[in-house]
Short mmCIF file of C-alpha atoms (C1' of nucleotides) in Angstrom, two decimals:
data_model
loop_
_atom_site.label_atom_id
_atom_site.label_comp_id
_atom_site.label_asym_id
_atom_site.label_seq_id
_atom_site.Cartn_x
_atom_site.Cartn_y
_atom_site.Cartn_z
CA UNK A 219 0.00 0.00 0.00
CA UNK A 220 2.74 2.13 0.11
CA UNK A 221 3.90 1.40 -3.43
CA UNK A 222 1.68 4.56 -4.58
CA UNK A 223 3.40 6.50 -6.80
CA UNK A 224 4.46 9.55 -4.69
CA UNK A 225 6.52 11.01 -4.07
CA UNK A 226 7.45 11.03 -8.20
CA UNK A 227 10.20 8.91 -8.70
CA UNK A 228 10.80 10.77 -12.33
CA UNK A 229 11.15 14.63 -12.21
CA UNK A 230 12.07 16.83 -15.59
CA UNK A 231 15.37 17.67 -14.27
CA UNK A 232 16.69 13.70 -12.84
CA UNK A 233 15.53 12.97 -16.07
CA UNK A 234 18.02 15.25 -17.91
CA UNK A 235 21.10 14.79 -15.40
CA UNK A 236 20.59 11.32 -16.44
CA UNK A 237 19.92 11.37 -20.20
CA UNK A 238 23.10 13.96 -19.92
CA UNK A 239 24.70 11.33 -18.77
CA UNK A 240 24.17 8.71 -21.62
CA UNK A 241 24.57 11.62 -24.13
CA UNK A 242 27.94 12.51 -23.05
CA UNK A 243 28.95 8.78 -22.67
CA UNK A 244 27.48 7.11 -25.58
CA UNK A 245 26.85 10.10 -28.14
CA UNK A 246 23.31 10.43 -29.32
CA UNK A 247 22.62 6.46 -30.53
CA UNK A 248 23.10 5.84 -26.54
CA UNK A 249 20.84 8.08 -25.93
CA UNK A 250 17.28 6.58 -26.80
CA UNK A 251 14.17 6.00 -24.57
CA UNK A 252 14.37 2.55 -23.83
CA UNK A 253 17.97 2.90 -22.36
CA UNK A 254 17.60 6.33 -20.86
CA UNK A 255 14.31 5.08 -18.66
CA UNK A 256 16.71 1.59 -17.84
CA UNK A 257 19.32 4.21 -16.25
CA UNK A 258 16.71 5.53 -14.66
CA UNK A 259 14.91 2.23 -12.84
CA UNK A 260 11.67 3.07 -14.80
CA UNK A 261 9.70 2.17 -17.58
CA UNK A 262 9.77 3.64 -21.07
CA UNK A 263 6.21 4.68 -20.83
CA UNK A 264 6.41 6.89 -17.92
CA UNK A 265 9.21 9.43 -18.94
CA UNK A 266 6.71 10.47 -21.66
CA UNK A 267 4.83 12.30 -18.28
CA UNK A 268 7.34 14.30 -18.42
CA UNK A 269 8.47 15.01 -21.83
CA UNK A 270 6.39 15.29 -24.43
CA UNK A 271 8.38 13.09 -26.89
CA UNK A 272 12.25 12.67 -27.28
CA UNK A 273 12.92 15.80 -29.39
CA UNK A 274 11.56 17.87 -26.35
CA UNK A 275 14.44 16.22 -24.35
CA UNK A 276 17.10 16.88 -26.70
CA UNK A 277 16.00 20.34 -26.95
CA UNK A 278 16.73 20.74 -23.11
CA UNK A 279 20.20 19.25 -23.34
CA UNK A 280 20.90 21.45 -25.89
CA UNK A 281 20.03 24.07 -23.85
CA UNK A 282 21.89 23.23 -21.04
CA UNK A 283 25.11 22.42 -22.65
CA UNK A 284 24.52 26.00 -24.16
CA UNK A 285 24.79 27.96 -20.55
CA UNK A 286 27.02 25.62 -19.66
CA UNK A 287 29.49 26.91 -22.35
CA UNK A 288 28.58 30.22 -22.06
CA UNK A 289 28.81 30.39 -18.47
CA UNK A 290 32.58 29.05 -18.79
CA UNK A 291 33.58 31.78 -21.05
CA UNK A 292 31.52 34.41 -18.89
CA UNK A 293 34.06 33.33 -16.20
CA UNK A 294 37.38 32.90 -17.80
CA UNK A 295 36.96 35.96 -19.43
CA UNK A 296 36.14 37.88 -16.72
CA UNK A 297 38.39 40.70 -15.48
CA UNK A 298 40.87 40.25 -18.72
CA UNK A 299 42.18 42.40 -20.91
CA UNK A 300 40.30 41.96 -24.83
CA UNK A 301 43.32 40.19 -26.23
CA UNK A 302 43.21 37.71 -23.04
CA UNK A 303 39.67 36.96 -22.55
CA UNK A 304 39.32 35.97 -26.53
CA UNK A 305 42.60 33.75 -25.98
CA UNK A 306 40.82 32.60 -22.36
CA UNK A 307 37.21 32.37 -24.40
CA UNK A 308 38.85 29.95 -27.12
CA UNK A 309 41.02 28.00 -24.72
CA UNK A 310 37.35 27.65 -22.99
CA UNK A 311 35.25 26.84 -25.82
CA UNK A 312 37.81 23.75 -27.35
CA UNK A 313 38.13 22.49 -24.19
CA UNK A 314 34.46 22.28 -23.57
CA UNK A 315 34.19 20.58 -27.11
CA UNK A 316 36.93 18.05 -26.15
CA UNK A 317 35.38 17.02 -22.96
CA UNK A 318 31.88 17.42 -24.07
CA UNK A 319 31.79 16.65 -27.99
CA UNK A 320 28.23 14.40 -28.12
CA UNK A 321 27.23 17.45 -26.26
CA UNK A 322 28.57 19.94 -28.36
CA UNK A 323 27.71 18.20 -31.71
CA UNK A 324 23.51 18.40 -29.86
CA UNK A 325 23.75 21.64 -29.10
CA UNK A 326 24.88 23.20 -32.84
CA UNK A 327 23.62 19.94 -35.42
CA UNK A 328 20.55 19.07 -33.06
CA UNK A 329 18.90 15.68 -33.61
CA UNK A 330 19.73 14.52 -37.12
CA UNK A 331 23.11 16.16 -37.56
CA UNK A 332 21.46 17.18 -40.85
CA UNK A 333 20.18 20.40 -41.85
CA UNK A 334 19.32 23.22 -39.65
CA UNK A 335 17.45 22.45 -36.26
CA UNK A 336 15.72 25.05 -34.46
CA UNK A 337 17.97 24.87 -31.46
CA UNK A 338 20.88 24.70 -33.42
CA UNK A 339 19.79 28.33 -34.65
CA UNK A 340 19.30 29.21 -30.99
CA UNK A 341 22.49 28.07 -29.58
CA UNK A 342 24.24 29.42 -32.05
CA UNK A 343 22.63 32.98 -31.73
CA UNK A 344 23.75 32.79 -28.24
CA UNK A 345 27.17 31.58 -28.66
CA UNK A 346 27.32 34.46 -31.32
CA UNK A 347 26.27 37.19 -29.67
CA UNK A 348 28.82 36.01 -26.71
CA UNK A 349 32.07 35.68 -29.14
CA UNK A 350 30.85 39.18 -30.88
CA UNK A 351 30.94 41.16 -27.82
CA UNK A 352 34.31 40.04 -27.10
CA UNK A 353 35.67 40.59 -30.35
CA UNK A 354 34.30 43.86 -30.53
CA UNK A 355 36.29 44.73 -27.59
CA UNK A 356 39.54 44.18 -28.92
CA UNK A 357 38.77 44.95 -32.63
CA UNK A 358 37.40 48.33 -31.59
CA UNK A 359 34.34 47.81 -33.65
CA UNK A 360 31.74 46.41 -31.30
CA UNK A 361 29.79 44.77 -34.06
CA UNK A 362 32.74 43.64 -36.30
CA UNK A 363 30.79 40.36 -37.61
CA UNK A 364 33.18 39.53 -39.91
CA UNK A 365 36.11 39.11 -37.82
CA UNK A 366 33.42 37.27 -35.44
CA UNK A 367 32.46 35.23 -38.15
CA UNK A 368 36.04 34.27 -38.68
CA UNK A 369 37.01 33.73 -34.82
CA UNK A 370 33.88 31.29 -34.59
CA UNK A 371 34.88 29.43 -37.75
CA UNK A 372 38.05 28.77 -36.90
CA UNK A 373 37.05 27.51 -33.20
CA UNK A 374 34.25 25.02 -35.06
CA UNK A 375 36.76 23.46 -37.08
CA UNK A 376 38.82 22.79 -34.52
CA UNK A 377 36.23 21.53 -32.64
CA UNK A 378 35.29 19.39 -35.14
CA UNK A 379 38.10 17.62 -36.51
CA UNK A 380 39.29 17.12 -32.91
CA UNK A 381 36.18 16.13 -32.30
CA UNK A 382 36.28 13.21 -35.02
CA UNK A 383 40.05 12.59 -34.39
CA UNK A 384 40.54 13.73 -37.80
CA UNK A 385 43.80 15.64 -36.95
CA UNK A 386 45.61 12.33 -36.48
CA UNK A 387 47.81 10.76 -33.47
CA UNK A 388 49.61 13.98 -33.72
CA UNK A 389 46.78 16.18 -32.86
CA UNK A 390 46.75 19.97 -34.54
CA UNK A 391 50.09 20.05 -32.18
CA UNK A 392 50.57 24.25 -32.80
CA UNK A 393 48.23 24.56 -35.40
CA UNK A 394 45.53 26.01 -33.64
CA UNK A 395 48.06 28.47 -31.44
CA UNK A 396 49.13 29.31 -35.03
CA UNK A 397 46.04 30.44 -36.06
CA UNK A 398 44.32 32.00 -33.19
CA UNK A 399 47.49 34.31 -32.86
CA UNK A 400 46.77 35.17 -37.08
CA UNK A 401 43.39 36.05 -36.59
CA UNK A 402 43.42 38.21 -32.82
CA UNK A 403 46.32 40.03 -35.36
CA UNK A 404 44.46 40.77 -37.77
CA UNK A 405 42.07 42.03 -35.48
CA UNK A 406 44.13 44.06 -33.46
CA UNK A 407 45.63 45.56 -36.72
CA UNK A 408 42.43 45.56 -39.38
CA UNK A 409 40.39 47.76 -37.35
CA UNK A 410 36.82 47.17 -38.27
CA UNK A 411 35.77 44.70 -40.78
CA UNK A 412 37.59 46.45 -43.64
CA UNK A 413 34.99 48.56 -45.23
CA UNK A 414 34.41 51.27 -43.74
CA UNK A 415 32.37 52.63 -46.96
CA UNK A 416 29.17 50.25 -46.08
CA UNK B 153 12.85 -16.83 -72.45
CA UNK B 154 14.63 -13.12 -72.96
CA UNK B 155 14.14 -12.39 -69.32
CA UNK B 156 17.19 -14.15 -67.62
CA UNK B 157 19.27 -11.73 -65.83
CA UNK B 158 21.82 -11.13 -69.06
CA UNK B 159 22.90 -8.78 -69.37
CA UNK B 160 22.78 -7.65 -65.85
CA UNK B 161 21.05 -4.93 -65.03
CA UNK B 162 22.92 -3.46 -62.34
CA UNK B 163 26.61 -2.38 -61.87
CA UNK B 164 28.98 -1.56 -59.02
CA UNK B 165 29.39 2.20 -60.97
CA UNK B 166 25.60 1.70 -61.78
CA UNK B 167 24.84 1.42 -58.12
CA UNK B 168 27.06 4.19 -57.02
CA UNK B 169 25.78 6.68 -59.51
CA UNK B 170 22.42 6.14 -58.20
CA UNK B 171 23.63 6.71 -54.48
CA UNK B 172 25.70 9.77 -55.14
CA UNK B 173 22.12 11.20 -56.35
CA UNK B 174 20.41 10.01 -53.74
CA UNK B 175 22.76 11.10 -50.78
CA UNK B 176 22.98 14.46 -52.84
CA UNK B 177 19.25 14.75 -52.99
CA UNK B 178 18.60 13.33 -49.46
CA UNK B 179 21.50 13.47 -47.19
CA UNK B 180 22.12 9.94 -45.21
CA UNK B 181 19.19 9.12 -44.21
CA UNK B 182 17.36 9.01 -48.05
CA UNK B 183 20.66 6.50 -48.38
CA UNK B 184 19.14 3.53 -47.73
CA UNK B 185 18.88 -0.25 -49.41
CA UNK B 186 15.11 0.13 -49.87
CA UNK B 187 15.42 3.44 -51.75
CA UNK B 188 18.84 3.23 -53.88
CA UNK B 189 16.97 -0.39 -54.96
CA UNK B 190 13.37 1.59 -55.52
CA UNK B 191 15.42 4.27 -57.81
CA UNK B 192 17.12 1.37 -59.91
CA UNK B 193 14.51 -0.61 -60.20
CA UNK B 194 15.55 -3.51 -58.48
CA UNK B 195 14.92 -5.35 -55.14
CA UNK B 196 16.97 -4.82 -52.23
CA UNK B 197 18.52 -8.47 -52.09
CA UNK B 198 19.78 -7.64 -55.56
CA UNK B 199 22.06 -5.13 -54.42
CA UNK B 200 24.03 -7.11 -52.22
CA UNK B 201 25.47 -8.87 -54.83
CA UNK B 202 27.60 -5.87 -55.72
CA UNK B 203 28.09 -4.41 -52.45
CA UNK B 204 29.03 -6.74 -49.29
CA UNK B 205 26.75 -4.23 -47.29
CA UNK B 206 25.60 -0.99 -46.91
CA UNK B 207 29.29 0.09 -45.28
CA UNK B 208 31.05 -0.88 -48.74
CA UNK B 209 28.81 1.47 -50.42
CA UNK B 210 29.35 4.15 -48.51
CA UNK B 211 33.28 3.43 -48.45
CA UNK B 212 33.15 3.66 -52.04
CA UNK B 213 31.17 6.45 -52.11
CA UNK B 214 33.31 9.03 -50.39
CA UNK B 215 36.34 7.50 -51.82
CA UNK B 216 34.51 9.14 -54.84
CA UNK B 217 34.00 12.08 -53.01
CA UNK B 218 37.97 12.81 -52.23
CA UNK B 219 38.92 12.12 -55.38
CA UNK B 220 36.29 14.72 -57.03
CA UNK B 221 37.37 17.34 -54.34
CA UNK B 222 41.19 16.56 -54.68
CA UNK B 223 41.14 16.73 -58.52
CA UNK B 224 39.17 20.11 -58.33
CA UNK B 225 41.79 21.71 -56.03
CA UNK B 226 44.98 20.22 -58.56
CA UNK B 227 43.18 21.85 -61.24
CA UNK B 228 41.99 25.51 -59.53
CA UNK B 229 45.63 25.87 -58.22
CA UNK B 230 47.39 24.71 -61.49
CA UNK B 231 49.80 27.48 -62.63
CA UNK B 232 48.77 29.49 -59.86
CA UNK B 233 51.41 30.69 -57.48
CA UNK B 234 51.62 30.19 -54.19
CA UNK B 235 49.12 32.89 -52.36
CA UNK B 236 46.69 32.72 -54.92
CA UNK B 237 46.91 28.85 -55.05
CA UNK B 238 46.18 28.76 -51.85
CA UNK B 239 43.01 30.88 -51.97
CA UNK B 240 41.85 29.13 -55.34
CA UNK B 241 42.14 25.81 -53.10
CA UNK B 242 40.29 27.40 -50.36
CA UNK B 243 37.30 28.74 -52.93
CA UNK B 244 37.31 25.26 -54.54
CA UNK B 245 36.94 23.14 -50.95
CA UNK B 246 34.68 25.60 -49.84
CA UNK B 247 32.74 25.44 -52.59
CA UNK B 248 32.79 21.45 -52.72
CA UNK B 249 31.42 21.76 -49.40
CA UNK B 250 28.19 23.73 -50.17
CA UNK B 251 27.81 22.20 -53.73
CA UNK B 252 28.03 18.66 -51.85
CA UNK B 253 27.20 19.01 -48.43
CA UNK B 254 26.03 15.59 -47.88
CA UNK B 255 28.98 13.84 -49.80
CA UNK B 256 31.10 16.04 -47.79
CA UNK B 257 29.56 15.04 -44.81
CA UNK B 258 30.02 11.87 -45.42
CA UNK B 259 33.64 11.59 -46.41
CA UNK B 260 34.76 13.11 -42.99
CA UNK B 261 32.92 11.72 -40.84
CA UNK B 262 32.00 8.70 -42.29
CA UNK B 263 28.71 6.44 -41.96
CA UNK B 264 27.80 7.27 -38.37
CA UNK B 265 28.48 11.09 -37.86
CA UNK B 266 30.21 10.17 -34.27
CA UNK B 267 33.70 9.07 -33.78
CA UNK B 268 36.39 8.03 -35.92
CA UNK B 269 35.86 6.15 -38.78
CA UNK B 270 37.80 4.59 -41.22
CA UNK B 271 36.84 6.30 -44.87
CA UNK B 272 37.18 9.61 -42.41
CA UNK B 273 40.47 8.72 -41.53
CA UNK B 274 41.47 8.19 -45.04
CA UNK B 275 39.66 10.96 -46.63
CA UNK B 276 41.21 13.58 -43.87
CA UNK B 277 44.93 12.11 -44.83
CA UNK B 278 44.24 12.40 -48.57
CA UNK B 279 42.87 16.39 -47.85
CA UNK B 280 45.34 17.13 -45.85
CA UNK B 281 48.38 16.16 -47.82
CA UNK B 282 47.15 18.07 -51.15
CA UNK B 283 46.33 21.25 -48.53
CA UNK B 284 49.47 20.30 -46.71
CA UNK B 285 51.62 21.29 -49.97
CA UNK B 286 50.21 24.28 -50.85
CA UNK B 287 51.01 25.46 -47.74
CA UNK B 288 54.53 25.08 -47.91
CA UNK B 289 54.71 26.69 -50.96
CA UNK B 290 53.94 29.84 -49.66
CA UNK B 291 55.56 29.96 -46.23
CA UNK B 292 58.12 28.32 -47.59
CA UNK B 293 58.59 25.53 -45.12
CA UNK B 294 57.65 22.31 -47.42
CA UNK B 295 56.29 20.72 -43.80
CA UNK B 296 54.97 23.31 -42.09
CA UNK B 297 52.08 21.29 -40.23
CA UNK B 298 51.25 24.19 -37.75
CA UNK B 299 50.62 26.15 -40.49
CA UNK B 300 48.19 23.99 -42.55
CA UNK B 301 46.35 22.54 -39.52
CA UNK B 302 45.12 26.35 -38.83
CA UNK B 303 44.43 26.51 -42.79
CA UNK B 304 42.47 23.31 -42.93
CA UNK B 305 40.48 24.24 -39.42
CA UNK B 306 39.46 27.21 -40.97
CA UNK B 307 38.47 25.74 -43.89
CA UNK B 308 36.54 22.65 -42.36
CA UNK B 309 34.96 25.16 -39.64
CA UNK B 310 33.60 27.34 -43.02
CA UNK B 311 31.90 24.24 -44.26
CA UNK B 312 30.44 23.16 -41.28
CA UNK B 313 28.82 25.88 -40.31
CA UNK B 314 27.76 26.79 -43.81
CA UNK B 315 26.26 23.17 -44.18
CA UNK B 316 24.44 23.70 -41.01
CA UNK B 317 23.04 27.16 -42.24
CA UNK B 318 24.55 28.09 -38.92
CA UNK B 319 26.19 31.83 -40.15
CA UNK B 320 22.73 33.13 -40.04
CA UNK B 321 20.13 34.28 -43.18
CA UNK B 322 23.14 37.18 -43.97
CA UNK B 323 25.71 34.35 -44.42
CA UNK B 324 29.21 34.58 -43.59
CA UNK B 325 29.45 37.87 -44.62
CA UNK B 326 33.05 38.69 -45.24
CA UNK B 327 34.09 36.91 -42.40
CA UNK B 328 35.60 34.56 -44.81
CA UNK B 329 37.73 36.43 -46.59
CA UNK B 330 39.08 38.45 -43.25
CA UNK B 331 39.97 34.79 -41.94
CA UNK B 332 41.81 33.57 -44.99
CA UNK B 333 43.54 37.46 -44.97
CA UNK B 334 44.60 36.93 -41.96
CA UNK B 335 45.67 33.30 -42.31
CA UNK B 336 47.90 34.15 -45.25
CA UNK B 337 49.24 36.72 -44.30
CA UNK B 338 50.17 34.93 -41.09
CA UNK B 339 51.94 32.17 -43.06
CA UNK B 340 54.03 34.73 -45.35
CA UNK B 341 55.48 36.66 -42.45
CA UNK B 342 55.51 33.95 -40.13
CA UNK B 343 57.82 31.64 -42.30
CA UNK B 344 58.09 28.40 -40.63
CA UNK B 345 56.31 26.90 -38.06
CA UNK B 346 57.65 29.63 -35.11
CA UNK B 347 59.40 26.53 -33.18
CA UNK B 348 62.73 26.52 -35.26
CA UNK B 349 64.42 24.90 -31.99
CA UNK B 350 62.59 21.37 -32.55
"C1'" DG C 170 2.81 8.80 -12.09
"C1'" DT C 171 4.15 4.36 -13.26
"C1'" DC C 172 3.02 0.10 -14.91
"C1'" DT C 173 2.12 -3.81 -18.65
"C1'" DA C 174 1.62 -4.70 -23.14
"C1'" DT C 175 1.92 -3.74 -27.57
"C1'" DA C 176 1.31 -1.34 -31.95
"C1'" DC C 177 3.89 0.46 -35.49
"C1'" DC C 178 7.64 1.89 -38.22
"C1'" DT C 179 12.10 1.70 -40.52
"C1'" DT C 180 16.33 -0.43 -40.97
"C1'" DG C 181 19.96 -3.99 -42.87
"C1'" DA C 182 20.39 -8.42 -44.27
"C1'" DT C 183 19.62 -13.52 -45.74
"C1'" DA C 184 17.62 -18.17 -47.80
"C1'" DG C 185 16.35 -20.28 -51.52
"C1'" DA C 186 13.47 -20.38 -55.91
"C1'" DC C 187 14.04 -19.12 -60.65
"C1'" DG D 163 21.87 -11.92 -61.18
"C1'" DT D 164 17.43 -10.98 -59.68
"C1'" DC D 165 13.50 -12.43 -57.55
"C1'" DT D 166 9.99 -13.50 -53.46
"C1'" DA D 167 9.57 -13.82 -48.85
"C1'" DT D 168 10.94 -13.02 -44.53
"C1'" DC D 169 13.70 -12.33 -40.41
"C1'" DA D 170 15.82 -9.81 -36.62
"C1'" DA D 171 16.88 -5.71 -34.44
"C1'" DG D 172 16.20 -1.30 -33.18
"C1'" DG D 173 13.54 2.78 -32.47
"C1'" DT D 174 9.26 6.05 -30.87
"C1'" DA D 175 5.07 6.24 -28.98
"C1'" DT D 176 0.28 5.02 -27.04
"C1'" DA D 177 -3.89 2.68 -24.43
"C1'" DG D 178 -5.52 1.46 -20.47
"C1'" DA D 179 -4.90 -0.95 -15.83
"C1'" DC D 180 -3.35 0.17 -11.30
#
DNA sequence: GTCTATACCTTGATAGAC
DNA sequence: GTCTATCAAGGTATAGAC
């Protein structure tokens, strides 16, 4: 009689620590209904209480891993100088990648890791807006999007093919140093995007 | 008595042409047995007498892939020198990218989108050595790795995020050309790879 | 709110007739 | 070499009892 159910065994937010969990341990395959309610002692039925279907849960891991990124750069950025907290704000952002890549790969390709997803868009506003301010600051144009743009590219791709081991048993070794230090140049020395005429 | 299976109907280049078209049209997922079959005109079963399983296809398929993307960057840079070869190579990859996002998709990162995978593995060696080249030419270190990693993350970050739609409905802007800019002219005053003590 | 039970779909792949 | 027929595995999601 006291096998009632309450209190809830299942809550919205046990339910994403946990499917967090599979995510960042198994990548997005691991991360499917029938294993995520296992992890959690319950039946596949009942997390649909709490989540409408799975795309609803991805959407809220995608959200969290976004504040979870930006909140790191918030803080190593913090209190630097421009040309430090973009250096601090990359060395933050790969290193999130690296430790969190099925996480990283939900938050900017979504579900299908084809086409555009809606919360792709939205992290990817948010991580924008957060690399634009701080390349403003050192550029002295505080909505230089092309040097932005550039700055975010280069961090993707290096998320990406470290992400896929793609740079080889040697890793990008000072490739990426290399190229950071080329681009905060450029942006110490271009100015504004270039064209001033526009 | 004219319907035995001579000649035969289907082909290993047959079948591939068909899959190209359909992972063009469709991305992975439109990739499957059912489909390619449906779009030849065959049955399913008859397909795996050409292809071992769905894994050989794809193999074969961004081994076609590499080589398109490979011969387009011998022939953009041909004649070129070395600054403008390497921007012709960038335009042509770039363009690859966005003309072929599934194919390139597919070449790098292979069947599953997670991990390492084999074709990826291959594919990323084959890139890197024609990108690895055209590097040297122009800082004039013939190995300069630290160099052409930054060059290639740039590059691979540009198609990513392009492939996503990820820049945004106003594109990249000219956050493309400030990044190569800056790359290049990073590599010409740079020289070698900064480390000349190792 | 969780359970049992199951429907339903989409895959890749195979056996054996022709 | 292609066919019919079918399997096995994996997934999302729902109805209705408790």
């Amino acid at each position: 009689m006291f096998t009632v159910p309450f209190p809830a065994r299942l809550s919205a937010s046990s339910i994403i620590d946990a499917a967090w969990i599979l995510l960042q341990e198994g990548g997005q395959d691991a991360l499917n209904m029938r294993a995520l309610a296992a992890a959690l002692g319950v039946r596949p039925a009942s997390l649909y209480r709490h989540f409408e279907n799975r795309e609803a849960l991805v959407r809220a891991l995608a959200e969290r891993g976004v504040l979870e990124l930006q909140d790191g750069i918030a803080r190593a950025t913090q209190g630097k100088g421009p040309r430090d907290a973009l250096w601090a704000a990359a060395s933050t952002y790969l290193n999130y990648a690296r430790n969190h890549p099925h996480a990283y790969a939900l938050m900017l390709f979504g579900d299908d890791s084809a086409q555009t997803s809606a919360q792709g868009q939205s992290a990817a506003k948010a991580l924008w807006n957060t690399l634009l301010k701080l390349v403003g600051d050192l550029s002295g144009d505080p909505d230089d999007t092309d040097q932005a743009v550039a700055f975010w590219t280069f961090l993707h791709g290096a998320a990406m093919l470290d992400r896929q081991g793609l740079y080889g048993a040697s890793g990008p070794r000072g490739g990426l140093d290399v190229g950071l230090t080329a681009l905060l140049n450029h942006m110490e020395t271009a100015g504004g995007s270039g064209d001033p005429s526009s």
